[in-house]
Protein backbone atom coordinates (compact mmCIF):
# COMPACT_ATOMS: atom_id res chain seq x y z
CA UNK A 1 0.00 0.00 0.00
CA UNK A 2 1.17 3.54 -0.78
CA UNK A 3 0.18 6.61 1.22
CA UNK A 4 1.08 10.13 0.04
CA UNK A 5 0.81 12.86 2.65
CA UNK A 6 0.51 16.52 1.69
CA UNK A 7 1.72 18.81 4.46
CA UNK A 8 3.53 22.06 5.19
CA UNK A 9 5.36 20.39 8.11
CA UNK A 10 6.78 17.06 6.89
CA UNK A 11 9.18 16.98 9.87
CA UNK A 12 6.26 16.22 12.21
CA UNK A 13 6.16 12.69 10.76
CA UNK A 14 9.83 11.94 11.52
CA UNK A 15 9.01 10.33 14.87
CA UNK A 16 5.84 8.35 14.16
CA UNK A 17 6.94 7.08 10.73
CA UNK A 18 10.40 5.93 11.82
CA UNK A 19 9.51 3.75 14.77
CA UNK A 20 7.69 0.58 15.69
CA UNK A 21 5.13 -0.86 13.27
CA UNK A 22 5.22 1.97 10.73
CA UNK A 23 8.98 1.59 10.42
CA UNK A 24 8.70 -2.17 10.16
CA UNK A 25 5.94 -1.95 7.52
CA UNK A 26 8.15 0.26 5.36
CA UNK A 27 11.25 -1.90 5.85
CA UNK A 28 9.28 -4.99 4.83
CA UNK A 29 8.00 -3.18 1.72
CA UNK A 30 4.39 -3.57 2.88
CA UNK A 31 3.71 0.17 3.12
CA UNK A 32 5.27 3.13 1.33
CA UNK A 33 4.80 6.44 3.12
CA UNK A 34 5.65 9.51 1.03
CA UNK A 35 5.71 13.07 2.33
CA UNK A 36 5.18 16.06 0.04
CA UNK A 37 5.85 19.59 1.22
CA UNK A 38 3.01 21.68 -0.19
CA UNK A 39 5.23 24.78 0.04
CA UNK A 40 7.59 23.32 -2.59
CA UNK A 41 4.74 23.53 -5.09
CA UNK A 42 3.88 27.19 -4.50
CA UNK A 43 4.40 29.35 -7.58
CA UNK A 44 4.40 32.43 -5.37
CA UNK A 45 7.76 34.31 -5.06
CA UNK A 46 7.67 34.01 -1.27
CA UNK A 47 6.51 30.40 -1.48
CA UNK A 48 3.31 31.36 0.36
CA UNK A 49 0.71 28.67 0.87
CA UNK A 50 -1.99 30.76 2.60
CA UNK A 51 -3.89 33.99 2.13
CA UNK A 52 -6.59 36.09 3.84
CA UNK A 53 -10.12 34.74 3.95
CA UNK A 54 -12.63 36.33 1.60
CA UNK A 55 -15.26 38.09 3.70
CA UNK A 56 -12.72 38.93 6.39
CA UNK A 57 -12.36 37.48 9.86
CA UNK A 58 -9.52 35.97 11.81
CA UNK A 59 -7.26 33.30 10.36
CA UNK A 60 -5.62 32.51 7.04
CA UNK A 61 -6.79 29.99 4.46
CA UNK A 62 -4.63 27.50 2.55
CA UNK A 63 -4.62 28.40 -1.14
CA UNK A 64 -5.76 26.15 -3.97
CA UNK A 65 -2.75 26.37 -6.33
CA UNK A 66 0.03 24.51 -4.48
CA UNK A 67 -2.35 21.84 -3.18
CA UNK A 68 -3.91 21.29 -6.59
CA UNK A 69 -0.47 21.02 -8.20
CA UNK A 70 0.67 18.24 -5.84
CA UNK A 71 -2.60 16.37 -6.26
CA UNK A 72 -2.49 16.61 -10.07
CA UNK A 73 1.14 15.48 -10.16
CA UNK A 74 0.38 12.44 -8.00
CA UNK A 75 -2.80 11.60 -9.92
CA UNK A 76 -0.85 11.70 -13.20
CA UNK A 77 1.48 9.03 -11.81
CA UNK A 78 -1.05 6.49 -10.49
CA UNK A 79 -4.72 5.98 -9.59
CA UNK A 80 -5.81 6.79 -6.06
CA UNK A 81 -8.56 4.98 -4.16
CA UNK A 82 -9.18 7.96 -1.89
CA UNK A 83 -8.05 11.56 -1.45
CA UNK A 84 -8.63 12.28 2.21
CA UNK A 85 -8.77 15.65 3.96
CA UNK A 86 -8.13 15.69 7.70
CA UNK A 87 -10.62 18.10 9.26
CA UNK A 88 -12.56 18.46 12.53
CA UNK A 89 -15.85 19.14 10.67
CA UNK A 90 -16.20 15.55 9.44
CA UNK A 91 -17.29 12.11 10.59
CA UNK A 92 -15.05 10.69 13.30
CA UNK A 93 -12.50 8.04 12.29
CA UNK A 94 -13.18 4.54 13.55
CA UNK A 95 -11.93 0.96 13.30
CA UNK A 96 -14.39 0.08 10.54
CA UNK A 97 -12.98 2.85 8.36
CA UNK A 98 -9.42 1.74 9.20
CA UNK A 99 -10.31 -1.80 8.08
CA UNK A 100 -11.77 -0.51 4.80
CA UNK A 101 -8.80 1.72 4.03
CA UNK A 102 -6.27 -1.02 4.87
CA UNK A 103 -7.59 -2.87 1.81
CA UNK A 104 -6.85 -0.03 -0.63
CA UNK A 105 -3.71 0.38 -2.76
CA UNK A 106 -3.05 4.12 -2.95
CA UNK A 107 -4.36 7.00 -0.88
CA UNK A 108 -3.53 10.68 -0.50
CA UNK A 109 -3.97 12.45 2.85
CA UNK A 110 -4.14 16.24 2.91
CA UNK A 111 -3.21 18.00 6.17
CA UNK A 112 -4.66 21.46 6.70
CA UNK A 113 -3.45 24.39 8.81
CA UNK A 114 -4.73 27.83 9.80
CA UNK A 115 -8.54 28.00 9.14
CA UNK A 116 -8.21 25.03 6.80
CA UNK A 117 -8.02 24.69 3.01
CA UNK A 118 -9.98 26.65 0.39
CA UNK A 119 -13.38 24.93 0.14
CA UNK A 120 -12.94 24.43 -3.62
CA UNK A 121 -10.18 21.87 -3.01
CA UNK A 122 -12.64 19.97 -0.85
CA UNK A 123 -15.40 20.28 -3.43
CA UNK A 124 -13.35 19.18 -6.43
CA UNK A 125 -10.66 16.76 -5.24
CA UNK A 126 -11.43 15.33 -1.82
CA UNK A 127 -13.23 11.97 -1.80
CA UNK A 128 -13.39 11.47 1.97
CA UNK A 129 -13.14 13.78 4.98
CA UNK A 130 -11.94 12.49 8.32
CA UNK A 131 -11.88 13.89 11.84
CA UNK A 132 -10.05 12.12 14.67
CA UNK A 133 -12.34 13.56 17.33
CA UNK A 134 -14.49 16.47 18.37
CA UNK A 135 -11.69 18.86 19.22
CA UNK A 136 -9.46 21.13 17.16
CA UNK A 137 -5.76 20.55 16.50
CA UNK A 138 -3.36 23.13 15.10
CA UNK A 139 -2.77 21.11 11.96
CA UNK A 140 -3.74 17.86 10.27
CA UNK A 141 -0.35 16.13 10.71
CA UNK A 142 -0.95 14.51 14.10
CA UNK A 143 -4.40 13.42 12.95
CA UNK A 144 -2.95 11.97 9.73
CA UNK A 145 -0.31 10.07 11.73
CA UNK A 146 -3.09 8.53 13.84
CA UNK A 147 -5.03 7.49 10.74
CA UNK A 148 -1.94 6.07 8.98
CA UNK A 149 -0.93 4.06 12.05
CA UNK A 150 -4.40 2.60 12.48
CA UNK A 151 -4.53 1.57 8.80
CA UNK A 152 -1.02 0.21 8.31
CA UNK A 153 -1.02 -2.06 11.39
CA UNK A 154 -4.01 -3.89 9.85
CA UNK A 155 -2.22 -4.81 6.62
CA UNK A 156 -1.30 -8.51 6.70
CA UNK A 157 2.38 -9.01 7.54
CA UNK A 158 2.86 -5.88 9.62
CA UNK A 159 2.06 -7.28 13.06
CA UNK A 160 4.03 -10.39 13.97
CA UNK A 161 0.79 -12.13 15.01
CA UNK A 162 -2.09 -10.95 12.81
CA UNK A 163 -4.70 -12.42 15.13
CA UNK A 164 -3.63 -9.79 17.67
CA UNK A 165 -5.33 -7.00 15.70
CA UNK A 166 -8.49 -9.11 15.45
CA UNK A 167 -8.84 -9.25 19.23
CA UNK A 168 -8.26 -5.52 19.82
CA UNK A 169 -10.95 -3.15 21.03
CA UNK A 170 -13.48 -2.05 18.38
CA UNK A 171 -12.52 -4.79 15.91
CA UNK A 172 -15.69 -6.75 16.82
CA UNK A 173 -17.64 -3.82 18.24
CA UNK A 174 -16.56 -4.52 21.84
CA UNK A 175 -13.82 -3.21 24.10
CA UNK A 176 -10.92 -5.56 24.67
CA UNK A 177 -10.80 -7.62 27.91
CA UNK A 178 -8.01 -6.97 30.47
CA UNK A 179 -4.59 -8.55 29.88
CA UNK A 180 -1.95 -9.76 32.38
CA UNK A 181 1.62 -11.07 32.26
CA UNK A 182 4.15 -12.54 34.74
CA UNK A 183 4.39 -12.59 37.68
CA UNK A 184 1.00 -14.12 38.46
CA UNK A 185 1.19 -12.62 41.95
CA UNK A 186 2.75 -9.16 42.34
CA UNK A 187 2.81 -8.18 46.00
CA UNK A 188 -0.61 -9.76 46.50
CA UNK A 189 -2.12 -8.41 43.21
CA UNK A 190 -3.27 -11.68 41.70
CA UNK A 191 -4.06 -12.58 38.10
CA UNK A 192 -7.59 -14.04 37.68
CA UNK A 193 -7.34 -17.79 38.37
CA UNK A 194 -9.02 -18.80 35.10
CA UNK A 195 -6.15 -17.32 33.03
CA UNK A 196 -3.73 -19.68 34.76
CA UNK A 197 -5.97 -22.73 34.33
CA UNK A 198 -4.71 -23.74 30.87
CA UNK A 199 -8.35 -24.35 29.85
CA UNK A 200 -8.68 -22.50 26.51
CA UNK A 201 -12.48 -22.71 26.46
CA UNK A 202 -12.83 -21.21 29.93
CA UNK A 203 -10.29 -18.50 29.09
CA UNK A 204 -12.20 -17.59 25.92
CA UNK A 205 -15.51 -17.47 27.85
CA UNK A 206 -13.94 -15.27 30.54
CA UNK A 207 -12.52 -12.89 27.92
CA UNK A 208 -15.85 -12.62 26.15
CA UNK A 209 -17.73 -11.99 29.41
CA UNK A 210 -15.20 -9.32 30.43
CA UNK A 211 -15.37 -7.64 27.02
CA UNK A 212 -19.17 -7.39 27.27
CA UNK A 213 -19.02 -6.24 30.92
CA UNK A 214 -16.47 -3.52 30.14
CA UNK A 215 -18.29 -2.34 27.04
CA UNK A 216 -21.59 -2.10 28.96
CA UNK A 217 -19.86 -0.12 31.70
CA UNK A 218 -17.61 2.21 29.69
CA UNK A 219 -19.10 2.41 26.18
CA UNK A 220 -22.72 1.23 26.26
CA UNK A 221 -23.27 3.17 23.03
CA UNK A 222 -21.24 0.48 21.20
CA UNK A 223 -23.68 -2.31 22.06
N1 LIG B 1 -11.38 26.12 10.99
C1 LIG B 1 -11.41 24.71 11.11
C2 LIG B 1 -12.75 24.29 11.75
O1 LIG B 1 -13.20 24.98 12.63
O2 LIG B 1 -13.32 23.24 11.36
C3 LIG B 1 -10.29 24.19 11.98
C4 LIG B 1 -8.94 24.37 11.36
S1 LIG B 1 -7.67 23.61 12.32
C5 LIG B 1 -7.12 24.93 13.30
C6 LIG B 1 -6.37 23.42 11.18
C7 LIG B 1 -6.25 22.05 10.53
O3 LIG B 1 -5.99 21.09 11.54
C8 LIG B 1 -7.44 21.54 9.79
O4 LIG B 1 -7.51 22.02 8.48
C9 LIG B 1 -7.24 20.04 9.83
O5 LIG B 1 -6.42 19.60 8.77
C10 LIG B 1 -6.52 19.83 11.14
N2 LIG B 1 -7.38 19.35 12.25
C11 LIG B 1 -7.72 20.04 13.35
N3 LIG B 1 -8.50 19.32 14.17
C12 LIG B 1 -8.65 18.12 13.57
C13 LIG B 1 -9.37 16.95 13.90
N4 LIG B 1 -10.08 16.86 15.03
N5 LIG B 1 -9.32 15.90 13.06
C14 LIG B 1 -8.63 15.98 11.90
N6 LIG B 1 -7.92 17.08 11.52
C15 LIG B 1 -7.95 18.13 12.33
CSV table of C-alpha atoms and ligand atoms in Angstrom, one decimal:
chain,number,residue,atom,x,y,z
A,1,UNK,CA,0.0,0.0,0.0
A,2,UNK,CA,1.2,3.5,-0.8
A,3,UNK,CA,0.2,6.6,1.2
A,4,UNK,CA,1.1,10.1,0.0
A,5,UNK,CA,0.8,12.9,2.6
A,6,UNK,CA,0.5,16.5,1.7
A,7,UNK,CA,1.7,18.8,4.5
A,8,UNK,CA,3.5,22.1,5.2
A,9,UNK,CA,5.4,20.4,8.1
A,10,UNK,CA,6.8,17.1,6.9
A,11,UNK,CA,9.2,17.0,9.9
A,12,UNK,CA,6.3,16.2,12.2
A,13,UNK,CA,6.2,12.7,10.8
A,14,UNK,CA,9.8,11.9,11.5
A,15,UNK,CA,9.0,10.3,14.9
A,16,UNK,CA,5.8,8.3,14.2
A,17,UNK,CA,6.9,7.1,10.7
A,18,UNK,CA,10.4,5.9,11.8
A,19,UNK,CA,9.5,3.7,14.8
A,20,UNK,CA,7.7,0.6,15.7
A,21,UNK,CA,5.1,-0.9,13.3
A,22,UNK,CA,5.2,2.0,10.7
A,23,UNK,CA,9.0,1.6,10.4
A,24,UNK,CA,8.7,-2.2,10.2
A,25,UNK,CA,5.9,-2.0,7.5
A,26,UNK,CA,8.2,0.3,5.4
A,27,UNK,CA,11.2,-1.9,5.9
A,28,UNK,CA,9.3,-5.0,4.8
A,29,UNK,CA,8.0,-3.2,1.7
A,30,UNK,CA,4.4,-3.6,2.9
A,31,UNK,CA,3.7,0.2,3.1
A,32,UNK,CA,5.3,3.1,1.3
A,33,UNK,CA,4.8,6.4,3.1
A,34,UNK,CA,5.7,9.5,1.0
A,35,UNK,CA,5.7,13.1,2.3
A,36,UNK,CA,5.2,16.1,0.0
A,37,UNK,CA,5.8,19.6,1.2
A,38,UNK,CA,3.0,21.7,-0.2
A,39,UNK,CA,5.2,24.8,0.0
A,40,UNK,CA,7.6,23.3,-2.6
A,41,UNK,CA,4.7,23.5,-5.1
A,42,UNK,CA,3.9,27.2,-4.5
A,43,UNK,CA,4.4,29.3,-7.6
A,44,UNK,CA,4.4,32.4,-5.4
A,45,UNK,CA,7.8,34.3,-5.1
A,46,UNK,CA,7.7,34.0,-1.3
A,47,UNK,CA,6.5,30.4,-1.5
A,48,UNK,CA,3.3,31.4,0.4
A,49,UNK,CA,0.7,28.7,0.9
A,50,UNK,CA,-2.0,30.8,2.6
A,51,UNK,CA,-3.9,34.0,2.1
A,52,UNK,CA,-6.6,36.1,3.8
A,53,UNK,CA,-10.1,34.7,3.9
A,54,UNK,CA,-12.6,36.3,1.6
A,55,UNK,CA,-15.3,38.1,3.7
A,56,UNK,CA,-12.7,38.9,6.4
A,57,UNK,CA,-12.4,37.5,9.9
A,58,UNK,CA,-9.5,36.0,11.8
A,59,UNK,CA,-7.3,33.3,10.4
A,60,UNK,CA,-5.6,32.5,7.0
A,61,UNK,CA,-6.8,30.0,4.5
A,62,UNK,CA,-4.6,27.5,2.5
A,63,UNK,CA,-4.6,28.4,-1.1
A,64,UNK,CA,-5.8,26.1,-4.0
A,65,UNK,CA,-2.7,26.4,-6.3
A,66,UNK,CA,0.0,24.5,-4.5
A,67,UNK,CA,-2.3,21.8,-3.2
A,68,UNK,CA,-3.9,21.3,-6.6
A,69,UNK,CA,-0.5,21.0,-8.2
A,70,UNK,CA,0.7,18.2,-5.8
A,71,UNK,CA,-2.6,16.4,-6.3
A,72,UNK,CA,-2.5,16.6,-10.1
A,73,UNK,CA,1.1,15.5,-10.2
A,74,UNK,CA,0.4,12.4,-8.0
A,75,UNK,CA,-2.8,11.6,-9.9
A,76,UNK,CA,-0.9,11.7,-13.2
A,77,UNK,CA,1.5,9.0,-11.8
A,78,UNK,CA,-1.1,6.5,-10.5
A,79,UNK,CA,-4.7,6.0,-9.6
A,80,UNK,CA,-5.8,6.8,-6.1
A,81,UNK,CA,-8.6,5.0,-4.2
A,82,UNK,CA,-9.2,8.0,-1.9
A,83,UNK,CA,-8.0,11.6,-1.5
A,84,UNK,CA,-8.6,12.3,2.2
A,85,UNK,CA,-8.8,15.6,4.0
A,86,UNK,CA,-8.1,15.7,7.7
A,87,UNK,CA,-10.6,18.1,9.3
A,88,UNK,CA,-12.6,18.5,12.5
A,89,UNK,CA,-15.8,19.1,10.7
A,90,UNK,CA,-16.2,15.5,9.4
A,91,UNK,CA,-17.3,12.1,10.6
A,92,UNK,CA,-15.1,10.7,13.3
A,93,UNK,CA,-12.5,8.0,12.3
A,94,UNK,CA,-13.2,4.5,13.6
A,95,UNK,CA,-11.9,1.0,13.3
A,96,UNK,CA,-14.4,0.1,10.5
A,97,UNK,CA,-13.0,2.9,8.4
A,98,UNK,CA,-9.4,1.7,9.2
A,99,UNK,CA,-10.3,-1.8,8.1
A,100,UNK,CA,-11.8,-0.5,4.8
A,101,UNK,CA,-8.8,1.7,4.0
A,102,UNK,CA,-6.3,-1.0,4.9
A,103,UNK,CA,-7.6,-2.9,1.8
A,104,UNK,CA,-6.9,0.0,-0.6
A,105,UNK,CA,-3.7,0.4,-2.8
A,106,UNK,CA,-3.1,4.1,-2.9
A,107,UNK,CA,-4.4,7.0,-0.9
A,108,UNK,CA,-3.5,10.7,-0.5
A,109,UNK,CA,-4.0,12.4,2.8
A,110,UNK,CA,-4.1,16.2,2.9
A,111,UNK,CA,-3.2,18.0,6.2
A,112,UNK,CA,-4.7,21.5,6.7
A,113,UNK,CA,-3.5,24.4,8.8
A,114,UNK,CA,-4.7,27.8,9.8
A,115,UNK,CA,-8.5,28.0,9.1
A,116,UNK,CA,-8.2,25.0,6.8
A,117,UNK,CA,-8.0,24.7,3.0
A,118,UNK,CA,-10.0,26.7,0.4
A,119,UNK,CA,-13.4,24.9,0.1
A,120,UNK,CA,-12.9,24.4,-3.6
A,121,UNK,CA,-10.2,21.9,-3.0
A,122,UNK,CA,-12.6,20.0,-0.8
A,123,UNK,CA,-15.4,20.3,-3.4
A,124,UNK,CA,-13.3,19.2,-6.4
A,125,UNK,CA,-10.7,16.8,-5.2
A,126,UNK,CA,-11.4,15.3,-1.8
A,127,UNK,CA,-13.2,12.0,-1.8
A,128,UNK,CA,-13.4,11.5,2.0
A,129,UNK,CA,-13.1,13.8,5.0
A,130,UNK,CA,-11.9,12.5,8.3
A,131,UNK,CA,-11.9,13.9,11.8
A,132,UNK,CA,-10.0,12.1,14.7
A,133,UNK,CA,-12.3,13.6,17.3
A,134,UNK,CA,-14.5,16.5,18.4
A,135,UNK,CA,-11.7,18.9,19.2
A,136,UNK,CA,-9.5,21.1,17.2
A,137,UNK,CA,-5.8,20.6,16.5
A,138,UNK,CA,-3.4,23.1,15.1
A,139,UNK,CA,-2.8,21.1,12.0
A,140,UNK,CA,-3.7,17.9,10.3
A,141,UNK,CA,-0.4,16.1,10.7
A,142,UNK,CA,-0.9,14.5,14.1
A,143,UNK,CA,-4.4,13.4,12.9
A,144,UNK,CA,-2.9,12.0,9.7
A,145,UNK,CA,-0.3,10.1,11.7
A,146,UNK,CA,-3.1,8.5,13.8
A,147,UNK,CA,-5.0,7.5,10.7
A,148,UNK,CA,-1.9,6.1,9.0
A,149,UNK,CA,-0.9,4.1,12.1
A,150,UNK,CA,-4.4,2.6,12.5
A,151,UNK,CA,-4.5,1.6,8.8
A,152,UNK,CA,-1.0,0.2,8.3
A,153,UNK,CA,-1.0,-2.1,11.4
A,154,UNK,CA,-4.0,-3.9,9.8
A,155,UNK,CA,-2.2,-4.8,6.6
A,156,UNK,CA,-1.3,-8.5,6.7
A,157,UNK,CA,2.4,-9.0,7.5
A,158,UNK,CA,2.9,-5.9,9.6
A,159,UNK,CA,2.1,-7.3,13.1
A,160,UNK,CA,4.0,-10.4,14.0
A,161,UNK,CA,0.8,-12.1,15.0
A,162,UNK,CA,-2.1,-11.0,12.8
A,163,UNK,CA,-4.7,-12.4,15.1
A,164,UNK,CA,-3.6,-9.8,17.7
A,165,UNK,CA,-5.3,-7.0,15.7
A,166,UNK,CA,-8.5,-9.1,15.5
A,167,UNK,CA,-8.8,-9.2,19.2
A,168,UNK,CA,-8.3,-5.5,19.8
A,169,UNK,CA,-11.0,-3.1,21.0
A,170,UNK,CA,-13.5,-2.0,18.4
A,171,UNK,CA,-12.5,-4.8,15.9
A,172,UNK,CA,-15.7,-6.7,16.8
A,173,UNK,CA,-17.6,-3.8,18.2
A,174,UNK,CA,-16.6,-4.5,21.8
A,175,UNK,CA,-13.8,-3.2,24.1
A,176,UNK,CA,-10.9,-5.6,24.7
A,177,UNK,CA,-10.8,-7.6,27.9
A,178,UNK,CA,-8.0,-7.0,30.5
A,179,UNK,CA,-4.6,-8.6,29.9
A,180,UNK,CA,-2.0,-9.8,32.4
A,181,UNK,CA,1.6,-11.1,32.3
A,182,UNK,CA,4.1,-12.5,34.7
A,183,UNK,CA,4.4,-12.6,37.7
A,184,UNK,CA,1.0,-14.1,38.5
A,185,UNK,CA,1.2,-12.6,42.0
A,186,UNK,CA,2.7,-9.2,42.3
A,187,UNK,CA,2.8,-8.2,46.0
A,188,UNK,CA,-0.6,-9.8,46.5
A,189,UNK,CA,-2.1,-8.4,43.2
A,190,UNK,CA,-3.3,-11.7,41.7
A,191,UNK,CA,-4.1,-12.6,38.1
A,192,UNK,CA,-7.6,-14.0,37.7
A,193,UNK,CA,-7.3,-17.8,38.4
A,194,UNK,CA,-9.0,-18.8,35.1
A,195,UNK,CA,-6.2,-17.3,33.0
A,196,UNK,CA,-3.7,-19.7,34.8
A,197,UNK,CA,-6.0,-22.7,34.3
A,198,UNK,CA,-4.7,-23.7,30.9
A,199,UNK,CA,-8.4,-24.4,29.9
A,200,UNK,CA,-8.7,-22.5,26.5
A,201,UNK,CA,-12.5,-22.7,26.5
A,202,UNK,CA,-12.8,-21.2,29.9
A,203,UNK,CA,-10.3,-18.5,29.1
A,204,UNK,CA,-12.2,-17.6,25.9
A,205,UNK,CA,-15.5,-17.5,27.9
A,206,UNK,CA,-13.9,-15.3,30.5
A,207,UNK,CA,-12.5,-12.9,27.9
A,208,UNK,CA,-15.9,-12.6,26.1
A,209,UNK,CA,-17.7,-12.0,29.4
A,210,UNK,CA,-15.2,-9.3,30.4
A,211,UNK,CA,-15.4,-7.6,27.0
A,212,UNK,CA,-19.2,-7.4,27.3
A,213,UNK,CA,-19.0,-6.2,30.9
A,214,UNK,CA,-16.5,-3.5,30.1
A,215,UNK,CA,-18.3,-2.3,27.0
A,216,UNK,CA,-21.6,-2.1,29.0
A,217,UNK,CA,-19.9,-0.1,31.7
A,218,UNK,CA,-17.6,2.2,29.7
A,219,UNK,CA,-19.1,2.4,26.2
A,220,UNK,CA,-22.7,1.2,26.3
A,221,UNK,CA,-23.3,3.2,23.0
A,222,UNK,CA,-21.2,0.5,21.2
A,223,UNK,CA,-23.7,-2.3,22.1
B,1,LIG,N1,-11.4,26.1,11.0
B,1,LIG,C1,-11.4,24.7,11.1
B,1,LIG,C2,-12.7,24.3,11.7
B,1,LIG,O1,-13.2,25.0,12.6
B,1,LIG,O2,-13.3,23.2,11.4
B,1,LIG,C3,-10.3,24.2,12.0
B,1,LIG,C4,-8.9,24.4,11.4
B,1,LIG,S1,-7.7,23.6,12.3
B,1,LIG,C5,-7.1,24.9,13.3
B,1,LIG,C6,-6.4,23.4,11.2
B,1,LIG,C7,-6.2,22.0,10.5
B,1,LIG,O3,-6.0,21.1,11.5
B,1,LIG,C8,-7.4,21.5,9.8
B,1,LIG,O4,-7.5,22.0,8.5
B,1,LIG,C9,-7.2,20.0,9.8
B,1,LIG,O5,-6.4,19.6,8.8
B,1,LIG,C10,-6.5,19.8,11.1
B,1,LIG,N2,-7.4,19.4,12.2
B,1,LIG,C11,-7.7,20.0,13.3
B,1,LIG,N3,-8.5,19.3,14.2
B,1,LIG,C12,-8.7,18.1,13.6
B,1,LIG,C13,-9.4,16.9,13.9
B,1,LIG,N4,-10.1,16.9,15.0
B,1,LIG,N5,-9.3,15.9,13.1
B,1,LIG,C14,-8.6,16.0,11.9
B,1,LIG,N6,-7.9,17.1,11.5
B,1,LIG,C15,-7.9,18.1,12.3
